[in-house]
Coordinates of C-alpha atoms in Angstrom, one line a residue:
Chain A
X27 CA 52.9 -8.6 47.6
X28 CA 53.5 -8.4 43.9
X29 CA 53.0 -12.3 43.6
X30 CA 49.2 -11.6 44.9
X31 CA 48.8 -8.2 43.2
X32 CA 49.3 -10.0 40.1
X33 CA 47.3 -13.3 41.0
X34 CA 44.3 -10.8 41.8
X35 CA 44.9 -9.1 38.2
X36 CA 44.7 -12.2 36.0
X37 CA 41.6 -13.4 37.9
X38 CA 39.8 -9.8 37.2
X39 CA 41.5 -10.3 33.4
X40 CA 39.7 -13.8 33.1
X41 CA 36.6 -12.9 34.3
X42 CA 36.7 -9.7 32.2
X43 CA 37.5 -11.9 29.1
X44 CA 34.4 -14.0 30.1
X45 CA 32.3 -11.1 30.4
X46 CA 33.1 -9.9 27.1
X47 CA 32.2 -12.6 25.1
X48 CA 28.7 -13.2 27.1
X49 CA 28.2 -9.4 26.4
X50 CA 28.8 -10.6 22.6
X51 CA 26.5 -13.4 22.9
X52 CA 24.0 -11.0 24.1
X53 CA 24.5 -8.0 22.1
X54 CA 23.9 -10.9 18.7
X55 CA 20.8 -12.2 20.8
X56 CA 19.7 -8.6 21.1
X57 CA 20.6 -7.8 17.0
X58 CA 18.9 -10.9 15.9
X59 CA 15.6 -10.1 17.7
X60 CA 15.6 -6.9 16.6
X61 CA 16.0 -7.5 12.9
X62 CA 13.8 -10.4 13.6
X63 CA 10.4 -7.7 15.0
X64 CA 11.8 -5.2 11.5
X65 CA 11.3 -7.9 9.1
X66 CA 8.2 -8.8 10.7
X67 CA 6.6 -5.6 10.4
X68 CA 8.2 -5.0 6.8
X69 CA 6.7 -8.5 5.6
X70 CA 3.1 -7.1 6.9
X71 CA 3.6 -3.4 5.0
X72 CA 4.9 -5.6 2.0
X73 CA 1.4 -6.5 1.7
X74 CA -0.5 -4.5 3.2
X75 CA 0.3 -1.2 2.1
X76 CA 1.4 0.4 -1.1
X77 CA 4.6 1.7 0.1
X78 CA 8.0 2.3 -1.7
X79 CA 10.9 0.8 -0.8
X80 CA 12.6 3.4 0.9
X81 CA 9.0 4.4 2.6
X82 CA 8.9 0.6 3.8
X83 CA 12.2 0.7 5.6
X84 CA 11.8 3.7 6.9
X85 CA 8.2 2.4 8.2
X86 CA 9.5 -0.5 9.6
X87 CA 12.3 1.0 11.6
X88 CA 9.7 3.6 13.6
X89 CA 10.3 3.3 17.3
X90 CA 13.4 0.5 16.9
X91 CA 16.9 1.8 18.2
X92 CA 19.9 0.4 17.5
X93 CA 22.7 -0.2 15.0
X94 CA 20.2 -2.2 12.9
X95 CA 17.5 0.1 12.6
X96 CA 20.1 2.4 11.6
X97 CA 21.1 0.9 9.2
X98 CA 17.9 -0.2 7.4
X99 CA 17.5 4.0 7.6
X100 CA 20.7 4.4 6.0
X101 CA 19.8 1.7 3.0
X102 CA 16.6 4.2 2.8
X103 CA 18.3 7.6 2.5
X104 CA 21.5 6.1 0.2
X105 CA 18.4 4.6 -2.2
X106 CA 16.8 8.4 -1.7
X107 CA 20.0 9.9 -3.0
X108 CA 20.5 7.8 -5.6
X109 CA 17.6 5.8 -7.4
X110 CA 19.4 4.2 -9.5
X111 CA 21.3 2.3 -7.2
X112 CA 20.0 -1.3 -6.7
X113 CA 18.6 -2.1 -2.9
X114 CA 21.2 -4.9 -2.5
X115 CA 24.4 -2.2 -3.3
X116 CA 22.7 0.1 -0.9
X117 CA 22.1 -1.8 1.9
X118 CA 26.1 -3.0 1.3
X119 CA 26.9 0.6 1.8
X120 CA 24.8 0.9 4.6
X121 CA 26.3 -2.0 6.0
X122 CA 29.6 -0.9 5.3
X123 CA 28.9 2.7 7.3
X124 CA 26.9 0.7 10.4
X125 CA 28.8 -2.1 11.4
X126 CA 27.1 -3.9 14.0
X127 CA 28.9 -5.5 17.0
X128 CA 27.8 -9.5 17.8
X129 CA 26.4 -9.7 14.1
X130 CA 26.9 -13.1 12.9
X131 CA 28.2 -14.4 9.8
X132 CA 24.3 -16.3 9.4
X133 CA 22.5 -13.2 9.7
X134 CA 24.4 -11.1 7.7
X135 CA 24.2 -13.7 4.7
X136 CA 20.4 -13.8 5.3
X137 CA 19.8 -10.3 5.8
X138 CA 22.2 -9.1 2.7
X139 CA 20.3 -11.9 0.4
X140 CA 17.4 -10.9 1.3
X141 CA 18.1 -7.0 0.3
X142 CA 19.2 -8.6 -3.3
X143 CA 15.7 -10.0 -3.4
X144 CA 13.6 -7.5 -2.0
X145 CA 14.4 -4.8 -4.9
X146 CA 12.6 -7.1 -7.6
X147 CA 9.7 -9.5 -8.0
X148 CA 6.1 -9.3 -7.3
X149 CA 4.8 -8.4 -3.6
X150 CA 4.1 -12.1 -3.2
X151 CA 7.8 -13.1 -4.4
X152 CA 9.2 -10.1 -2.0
X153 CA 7.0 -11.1 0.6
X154 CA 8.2 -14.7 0.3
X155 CA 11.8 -13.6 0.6
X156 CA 11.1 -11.5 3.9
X157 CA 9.8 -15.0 5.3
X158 CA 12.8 -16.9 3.9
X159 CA 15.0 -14.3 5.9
X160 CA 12.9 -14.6 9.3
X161 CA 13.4 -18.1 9.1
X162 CA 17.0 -18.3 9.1
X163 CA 16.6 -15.6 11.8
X164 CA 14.8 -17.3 13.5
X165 CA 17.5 -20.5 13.6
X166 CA 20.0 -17.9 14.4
X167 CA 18.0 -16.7 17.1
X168 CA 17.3 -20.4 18.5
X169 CA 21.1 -20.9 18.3
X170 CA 22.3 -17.4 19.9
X171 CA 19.8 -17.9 22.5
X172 CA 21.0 -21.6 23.5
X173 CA 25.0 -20.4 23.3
X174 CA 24.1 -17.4 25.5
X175 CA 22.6 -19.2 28.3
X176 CA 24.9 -22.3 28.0
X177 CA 28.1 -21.0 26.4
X178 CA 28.0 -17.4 28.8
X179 CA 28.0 -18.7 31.6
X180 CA 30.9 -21.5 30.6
X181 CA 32.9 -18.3 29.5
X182 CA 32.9 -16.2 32.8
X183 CA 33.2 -19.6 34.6
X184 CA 36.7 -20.3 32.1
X185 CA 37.6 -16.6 32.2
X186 CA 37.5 -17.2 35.8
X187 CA 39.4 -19.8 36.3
X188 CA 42.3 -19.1 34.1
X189 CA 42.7 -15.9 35.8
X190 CA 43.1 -18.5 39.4
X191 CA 45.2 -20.0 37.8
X192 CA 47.5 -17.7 36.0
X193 CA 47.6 -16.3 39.7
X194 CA 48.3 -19.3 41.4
X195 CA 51.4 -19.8 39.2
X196 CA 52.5 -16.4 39.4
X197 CA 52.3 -16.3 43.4
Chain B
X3 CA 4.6 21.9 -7.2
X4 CA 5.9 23.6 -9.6
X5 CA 6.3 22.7 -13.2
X6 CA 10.2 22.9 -12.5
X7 CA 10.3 20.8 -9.0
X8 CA 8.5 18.2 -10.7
X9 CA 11.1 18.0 -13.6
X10 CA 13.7 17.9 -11.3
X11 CA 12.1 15.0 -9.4
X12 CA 11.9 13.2 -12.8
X13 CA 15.0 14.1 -13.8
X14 CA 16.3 12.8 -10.1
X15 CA 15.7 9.6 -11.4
X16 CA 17.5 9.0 -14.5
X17 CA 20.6 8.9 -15.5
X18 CA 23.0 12.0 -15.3
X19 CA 23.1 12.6 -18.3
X20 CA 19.3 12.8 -19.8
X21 CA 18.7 14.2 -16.3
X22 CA 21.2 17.7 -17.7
X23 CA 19.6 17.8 -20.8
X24 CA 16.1 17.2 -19.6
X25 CA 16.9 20.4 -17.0
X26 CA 18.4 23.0 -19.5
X27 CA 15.3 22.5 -21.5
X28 CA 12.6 25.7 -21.2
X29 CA 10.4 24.9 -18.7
X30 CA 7.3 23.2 -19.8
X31 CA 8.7 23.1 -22.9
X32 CA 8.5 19.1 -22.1
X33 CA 6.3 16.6 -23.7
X34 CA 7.4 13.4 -23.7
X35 CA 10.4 11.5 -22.4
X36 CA 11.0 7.8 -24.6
X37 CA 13.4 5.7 -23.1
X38 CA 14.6 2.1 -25.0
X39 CA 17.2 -0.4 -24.4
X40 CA 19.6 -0.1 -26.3
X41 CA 18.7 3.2 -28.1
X42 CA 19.4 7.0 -27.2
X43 CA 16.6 8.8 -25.0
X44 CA 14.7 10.7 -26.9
X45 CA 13.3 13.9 -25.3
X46 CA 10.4 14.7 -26.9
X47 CA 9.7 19.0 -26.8
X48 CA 7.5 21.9 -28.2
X49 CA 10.2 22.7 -30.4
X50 CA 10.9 18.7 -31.7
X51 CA 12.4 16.1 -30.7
X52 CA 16.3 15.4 -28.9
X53 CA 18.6 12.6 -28.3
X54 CA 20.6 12.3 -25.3
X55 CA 22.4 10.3 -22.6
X56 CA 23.6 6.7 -23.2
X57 CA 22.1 4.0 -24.9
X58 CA 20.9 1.9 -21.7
X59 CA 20.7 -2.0 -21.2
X60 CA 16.9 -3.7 -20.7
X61 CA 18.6 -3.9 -16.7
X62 CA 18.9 -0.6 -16.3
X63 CA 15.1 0.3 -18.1
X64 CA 13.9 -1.9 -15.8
X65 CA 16.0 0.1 -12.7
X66 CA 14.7 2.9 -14.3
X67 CA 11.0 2.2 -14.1
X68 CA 11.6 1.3 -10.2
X69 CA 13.2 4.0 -9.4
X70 CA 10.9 6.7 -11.6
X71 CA 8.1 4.6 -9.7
X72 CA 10.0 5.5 -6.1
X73 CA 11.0 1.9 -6.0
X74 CA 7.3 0.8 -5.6
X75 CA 6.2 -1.3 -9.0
X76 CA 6.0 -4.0 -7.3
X77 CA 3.0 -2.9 -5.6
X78 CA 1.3 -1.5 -8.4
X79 CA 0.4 -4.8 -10.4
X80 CA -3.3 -3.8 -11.1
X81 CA -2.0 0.0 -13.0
X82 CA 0.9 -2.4 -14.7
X83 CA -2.0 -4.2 -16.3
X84 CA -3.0 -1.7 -18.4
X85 CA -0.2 -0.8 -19.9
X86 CA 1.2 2.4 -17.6
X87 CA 1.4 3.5 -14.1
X88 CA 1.2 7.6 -13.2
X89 CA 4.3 8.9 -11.2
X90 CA 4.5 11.7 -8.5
X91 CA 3.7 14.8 -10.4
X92 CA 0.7 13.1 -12.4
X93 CA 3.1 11.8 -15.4
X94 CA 2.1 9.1 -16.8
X95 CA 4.6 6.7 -17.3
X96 CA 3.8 3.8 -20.3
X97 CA 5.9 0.3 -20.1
X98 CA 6.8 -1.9 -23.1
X99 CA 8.6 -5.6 -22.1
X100 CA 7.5 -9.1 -21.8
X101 CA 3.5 -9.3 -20.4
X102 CA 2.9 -12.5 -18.6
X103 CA -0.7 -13.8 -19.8
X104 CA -2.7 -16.4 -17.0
X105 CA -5.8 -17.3 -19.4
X106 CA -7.3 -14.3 -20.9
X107 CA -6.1 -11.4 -18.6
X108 CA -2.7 -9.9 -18.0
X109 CA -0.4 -11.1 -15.2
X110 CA 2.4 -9.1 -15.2
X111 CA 4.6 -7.8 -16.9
X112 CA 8.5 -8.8 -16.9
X113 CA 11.8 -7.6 -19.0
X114 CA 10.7 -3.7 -19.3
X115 CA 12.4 -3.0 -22.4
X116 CA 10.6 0.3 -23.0
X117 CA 9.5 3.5 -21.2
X118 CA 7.4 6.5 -22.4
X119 CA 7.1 9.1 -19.8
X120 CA 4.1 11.7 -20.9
X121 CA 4.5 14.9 -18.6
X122 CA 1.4 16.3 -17.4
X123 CA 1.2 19.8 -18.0
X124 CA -0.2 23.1 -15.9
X125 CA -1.4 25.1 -18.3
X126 CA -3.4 27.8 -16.9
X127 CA -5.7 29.2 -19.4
X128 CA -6.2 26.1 -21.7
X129 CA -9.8 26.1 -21.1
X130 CA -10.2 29.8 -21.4
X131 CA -11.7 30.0 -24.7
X132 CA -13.9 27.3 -23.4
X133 CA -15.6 28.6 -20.6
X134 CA -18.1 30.5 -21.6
X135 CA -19.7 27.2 -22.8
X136 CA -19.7 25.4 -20.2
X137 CA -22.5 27.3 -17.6
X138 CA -25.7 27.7 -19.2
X139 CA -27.9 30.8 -18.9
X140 CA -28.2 31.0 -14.8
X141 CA -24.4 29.9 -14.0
X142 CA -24.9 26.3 -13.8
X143 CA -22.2 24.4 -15.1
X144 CA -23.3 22.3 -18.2
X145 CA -22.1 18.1 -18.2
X146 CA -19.2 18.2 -20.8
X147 CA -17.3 15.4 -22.3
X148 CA -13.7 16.0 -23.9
X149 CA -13.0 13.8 -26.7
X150 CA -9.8 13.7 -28.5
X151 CA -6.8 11.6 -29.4
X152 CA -4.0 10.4 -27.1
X153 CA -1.3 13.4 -26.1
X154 CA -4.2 15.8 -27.2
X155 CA -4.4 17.7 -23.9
X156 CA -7.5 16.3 -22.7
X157 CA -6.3 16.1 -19.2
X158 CA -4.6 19.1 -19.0
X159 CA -8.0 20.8 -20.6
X160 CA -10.4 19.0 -18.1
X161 CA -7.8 20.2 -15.2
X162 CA -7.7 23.7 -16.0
X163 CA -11.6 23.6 -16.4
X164 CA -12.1 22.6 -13.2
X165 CA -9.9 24.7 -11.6
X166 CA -11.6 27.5 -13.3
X167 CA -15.0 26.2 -12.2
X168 CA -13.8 25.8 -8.4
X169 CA -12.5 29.2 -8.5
X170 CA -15.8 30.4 -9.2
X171 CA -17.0 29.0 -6.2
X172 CA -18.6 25.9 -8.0
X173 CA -17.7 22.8 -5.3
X174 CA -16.4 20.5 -7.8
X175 CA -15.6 17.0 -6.7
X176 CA -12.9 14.9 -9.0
X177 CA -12.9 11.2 -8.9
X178 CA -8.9 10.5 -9.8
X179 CA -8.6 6.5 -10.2
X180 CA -4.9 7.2 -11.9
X181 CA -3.8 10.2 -10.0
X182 CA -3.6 12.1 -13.1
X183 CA -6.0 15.1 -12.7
X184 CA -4.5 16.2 -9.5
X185 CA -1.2 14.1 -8.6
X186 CA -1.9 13.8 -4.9
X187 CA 0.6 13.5 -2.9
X188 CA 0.5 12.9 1.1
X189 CA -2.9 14.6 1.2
X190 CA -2.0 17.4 -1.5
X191 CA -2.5 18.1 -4.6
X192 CA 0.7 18.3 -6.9
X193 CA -1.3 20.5 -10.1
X194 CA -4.0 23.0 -9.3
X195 CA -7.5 22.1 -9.5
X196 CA -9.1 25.4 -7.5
X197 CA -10.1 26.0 -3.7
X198 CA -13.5 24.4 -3.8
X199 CA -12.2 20.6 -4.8
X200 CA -12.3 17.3 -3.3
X201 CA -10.1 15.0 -4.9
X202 CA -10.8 10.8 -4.0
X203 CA -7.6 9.7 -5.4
X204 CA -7.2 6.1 -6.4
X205 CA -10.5 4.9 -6.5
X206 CA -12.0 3.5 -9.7
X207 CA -15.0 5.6 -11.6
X208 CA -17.7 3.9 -10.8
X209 CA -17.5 3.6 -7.0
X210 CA -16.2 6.5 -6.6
X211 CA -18.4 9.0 -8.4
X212 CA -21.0 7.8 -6.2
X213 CA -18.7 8.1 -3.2
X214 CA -18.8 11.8 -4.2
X215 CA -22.3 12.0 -5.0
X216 CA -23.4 10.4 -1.7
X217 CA -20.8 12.0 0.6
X218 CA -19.8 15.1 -0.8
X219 CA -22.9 17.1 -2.4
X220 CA -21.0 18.2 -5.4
X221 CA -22.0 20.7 -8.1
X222 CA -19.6 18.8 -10.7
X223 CA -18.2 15.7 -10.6
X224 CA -15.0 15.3 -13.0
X225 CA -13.4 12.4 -13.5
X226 CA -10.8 11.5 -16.5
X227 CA -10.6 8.7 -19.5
X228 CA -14.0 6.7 -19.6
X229 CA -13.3 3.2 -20.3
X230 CA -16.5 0.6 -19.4
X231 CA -19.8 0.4 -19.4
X232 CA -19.9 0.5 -15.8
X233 CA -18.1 3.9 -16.2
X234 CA -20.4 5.0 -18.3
X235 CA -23.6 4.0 -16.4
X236 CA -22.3 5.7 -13.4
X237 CA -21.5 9.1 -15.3
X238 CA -25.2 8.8 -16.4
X239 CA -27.0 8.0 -12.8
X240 CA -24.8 11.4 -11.7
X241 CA -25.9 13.2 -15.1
X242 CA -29.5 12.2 -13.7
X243 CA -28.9 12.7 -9.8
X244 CA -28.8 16.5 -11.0
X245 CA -25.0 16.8 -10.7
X246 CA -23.2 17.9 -13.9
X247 CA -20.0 15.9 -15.0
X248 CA -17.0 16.6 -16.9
X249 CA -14.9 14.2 -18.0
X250 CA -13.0 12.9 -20.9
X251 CA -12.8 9.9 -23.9
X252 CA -10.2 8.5 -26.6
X253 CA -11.8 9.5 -29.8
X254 CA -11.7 11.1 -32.9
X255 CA -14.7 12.7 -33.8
X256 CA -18.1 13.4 -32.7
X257 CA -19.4 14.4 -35.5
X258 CA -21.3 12.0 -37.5
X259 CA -22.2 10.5 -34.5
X260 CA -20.2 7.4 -33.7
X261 CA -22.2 4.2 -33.9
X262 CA -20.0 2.2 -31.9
X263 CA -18.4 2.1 -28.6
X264 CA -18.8 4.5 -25.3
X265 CA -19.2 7.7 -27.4
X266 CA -21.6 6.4 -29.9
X267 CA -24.0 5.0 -26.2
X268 CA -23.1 8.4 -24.6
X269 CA -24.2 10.3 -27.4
X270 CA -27.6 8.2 -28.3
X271 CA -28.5 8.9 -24.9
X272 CA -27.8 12.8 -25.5
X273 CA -25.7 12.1 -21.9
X274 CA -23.8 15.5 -21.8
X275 CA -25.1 19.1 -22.6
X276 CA -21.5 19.4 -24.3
X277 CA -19.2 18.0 -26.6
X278 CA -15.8 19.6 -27.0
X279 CA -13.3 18.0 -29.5
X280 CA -9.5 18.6 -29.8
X281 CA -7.0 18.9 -32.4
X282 CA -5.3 16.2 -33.6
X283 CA -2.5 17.5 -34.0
X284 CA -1.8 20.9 -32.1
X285 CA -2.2 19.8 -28.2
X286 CA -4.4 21.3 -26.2
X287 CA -6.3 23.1 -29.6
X288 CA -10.1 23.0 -29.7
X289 CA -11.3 21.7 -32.8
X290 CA -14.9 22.0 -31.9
X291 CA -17.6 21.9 -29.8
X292 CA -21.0 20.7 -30.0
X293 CA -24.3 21.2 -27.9
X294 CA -26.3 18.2 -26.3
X295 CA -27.8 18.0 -30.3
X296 CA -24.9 18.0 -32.0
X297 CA -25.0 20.9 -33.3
X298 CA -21.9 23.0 -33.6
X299 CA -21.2 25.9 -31.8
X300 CA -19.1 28.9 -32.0
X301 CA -16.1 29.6 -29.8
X302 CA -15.3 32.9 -29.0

């Protein structure tokens, strides 16, 4: 009775694992293509309109949710606070306060260089480093999105069958 | 806004320690901020002049600008180009540092290496004494120009004379391509310029006085600091629409006529029905005032 009590509980811990590690798959897919629609819209108001910076992320975050969005609010209100701070400290601090879960090393390098470039330069030289970012978003977002249909399913499917077989051995 | 919010907005900006000084000073006792790498802040006051804070790097003058500019420079390359850009409140902030030149005009300009924040004063009353000049016998207001030296309180004059003017029920409409008359701000104007103005904030002279004259059936149309030609022959089509126009000019003197530049046209052309000059060297003093003829007259 234990034997299959047991057996039952590593299959469920398996599958569990599985589970969590699609659900990270999906919570980076879901950060990527957030950040991906923010930088979009900030790239547009970079141009467009003659917004500060704190303005332009607080712009650019209207009607997103999420740890992301957050954060891009939080870079806005530290920079509020205190001018003098440069935009790449203050989204550090931000990020430091809103740590997002599934963000991967490539976008947080892309998003934290682009912060160090988006506090100097021209509009066109900001604006070029807003596209710079979206592109290596863009591969992340290629590459999330190819791991999450491929390498999710493989994970429940492993989870699974190491919980079988953790049971079979205990029985 | 108050003269004191808008100094501790300023002051929000720099660094802690010119921000104190800049704070226990009287309030609108402010003239001039100067800020240089590598050099104490100088804090320019009615009472002289006063040294403060650290001696910051050209890094952190250029942080400065940004951040005295709400982190927006960037997107305000055309006001860059000539030489200053005006900050919430309507102070004018003036930028020294490496200009890049493409051909004959000005690019940009890189390595800030020196600031010189003028603060745009409220004084109510400046134009009192000046007033009874500037309506002729039936209560229409008479085109005026204000001529004077930089930091003479030209501005601040032409301001409190068209506040004066809208309070009298005059509909005055004010043309503010540098945000300097009535520092707008989200719709509202930061310094008073009376109940019966329209400010178009942003928008060069010459399109936009006859934005005003077309849309807005003004009795006076004020606009500040005439630079072109083209600024010029659209003060004069308004002069000969019917509307009156005050407005102001670098110079320093009116009398013997110029004979070159804007005045020297504006004054052939017997443009404006006044001509008020200021001090050199009090602000905000009247040195004179002349009629459409030249000739002086007497202030009371």
């Amino acid at each position: 009775m234990g034997g299959a009590a047991g057996a039952l509980l590593c299959v469920a811990a398996g599958l569990a694992a599985g589970m969590a590690v699609r659900e990270r798959w999906e919570a980076r897919y879901q950060l990527v293509h957030r950040a991906q629609d923010m930088l979009a819209r900030l790239r547009l108001m970079l141009t467009q309109e003659r917004l500060g910076l704190c303005e332009l992320l607080e712009e650019c975050t209207v009607g997103q949710e999420g740890c992301m969005a957050q954060r891009f609010r939080n870079t806005a209100a530290l920079l509020r606070r205190e001018p003098l701070l440069a935009l790449g400290e203050a989204y550090r601090q931000a990020e430091m306060q809103h740590r997002c879960p599934g963000e991967g090393l490539c976008e947080r390098t892309a998003l934290r260089q682009l912060f160090a470039e988006l506090g100097t330069g021209t509009a066109a030289m900001r604006e070029q480093a807003a596209a710079a970012c979206l592109r290596r978003l863009k591969q992340a977002a290629e590459e999330v999105e190819k791991r999450r249909q491929t390498g999710g399913k493989l994970c429940v499917q492993l989870g699974l069958l190491a919980g079988i077989m953790a049971g079979i051995m205990l029985w | 806004m108050t003269q004191r919010q808008s100094m501790e907005e300023l002051a929000h900006s720099l660094p802690r320690a010119v921000a104190r000084t800049l704070l226990q000073l009287p309030e609108g006792s402010v003239r001039e901020i100067r800020i240089r790498a590598g050099e104490k802040t100088i804090i320019h006051t009615t009472e002289g002049a006063q040294a403060c804070g650290q001696e910051p790097t050209p890094q952190q003058v250029g942080q400065m600008a940004e951040a005295l500019c709400e982190h927006a420079l960037y997107a305000r390359v055309e006001e860059q180009r000539s030489g200053f850009v005006t900050l919430r409140g309507g102070h004018r902030m003036g930028m020294c540092g490496r200009v890049l030149v493409q051909g004959q005009s000005v690019r940009a300009l890189r390595e800030i290496s020196s600031l010189c924040i003028r603060i745009a004063g409220q004084w109510r009353g400046a134009a009192d004494r000046l007033m009874p000049l500037l309506r002729d016998d039936g209560g229409r207001p008479l085109s005026t120009l204000i001529v004077g030296m930089p930091g003479a309180g030209k501005t601040t004059m032409l301001r409190d004379a068209l506040r004066r003017l809208s309070e009298a029920g005059i509909r005055v409409g004010v043309v503010d391509e540098r945000s300097e008359i009535a520092a707008m701000s989200a719709g509202e104007a930061q310094l008073e310029v009376g109940p019966n103005t329209d400010v178009l904030d942003g928008c060069c002279k010459e399109a936009g006085l006859r934005w005003m004259l077309r849309s807005m059936s003004p009795d006076v149309l004020a606009t500040d600091e005439l630079g072109t030609a083209m600024d010029v022959q659209a003060v004069q089509d308004c002069i000969a629409a019917g509307v009156s126009v005050l407005t102001t000019l670098h110079g320093r003197a009116v009398q013997p006529p110029p004979t070159r530049g804007i005045l020297s046209q504006l004054v052939l052309h017997r443009s404006f029905d006044r001509y008020v000059l200021l001090n050199e060297k009090q602000v905000g003093q009247i040195a004179a005032v002349y009629d459409g003829q030249l000739h002086p007259m007497e202030l009371l």
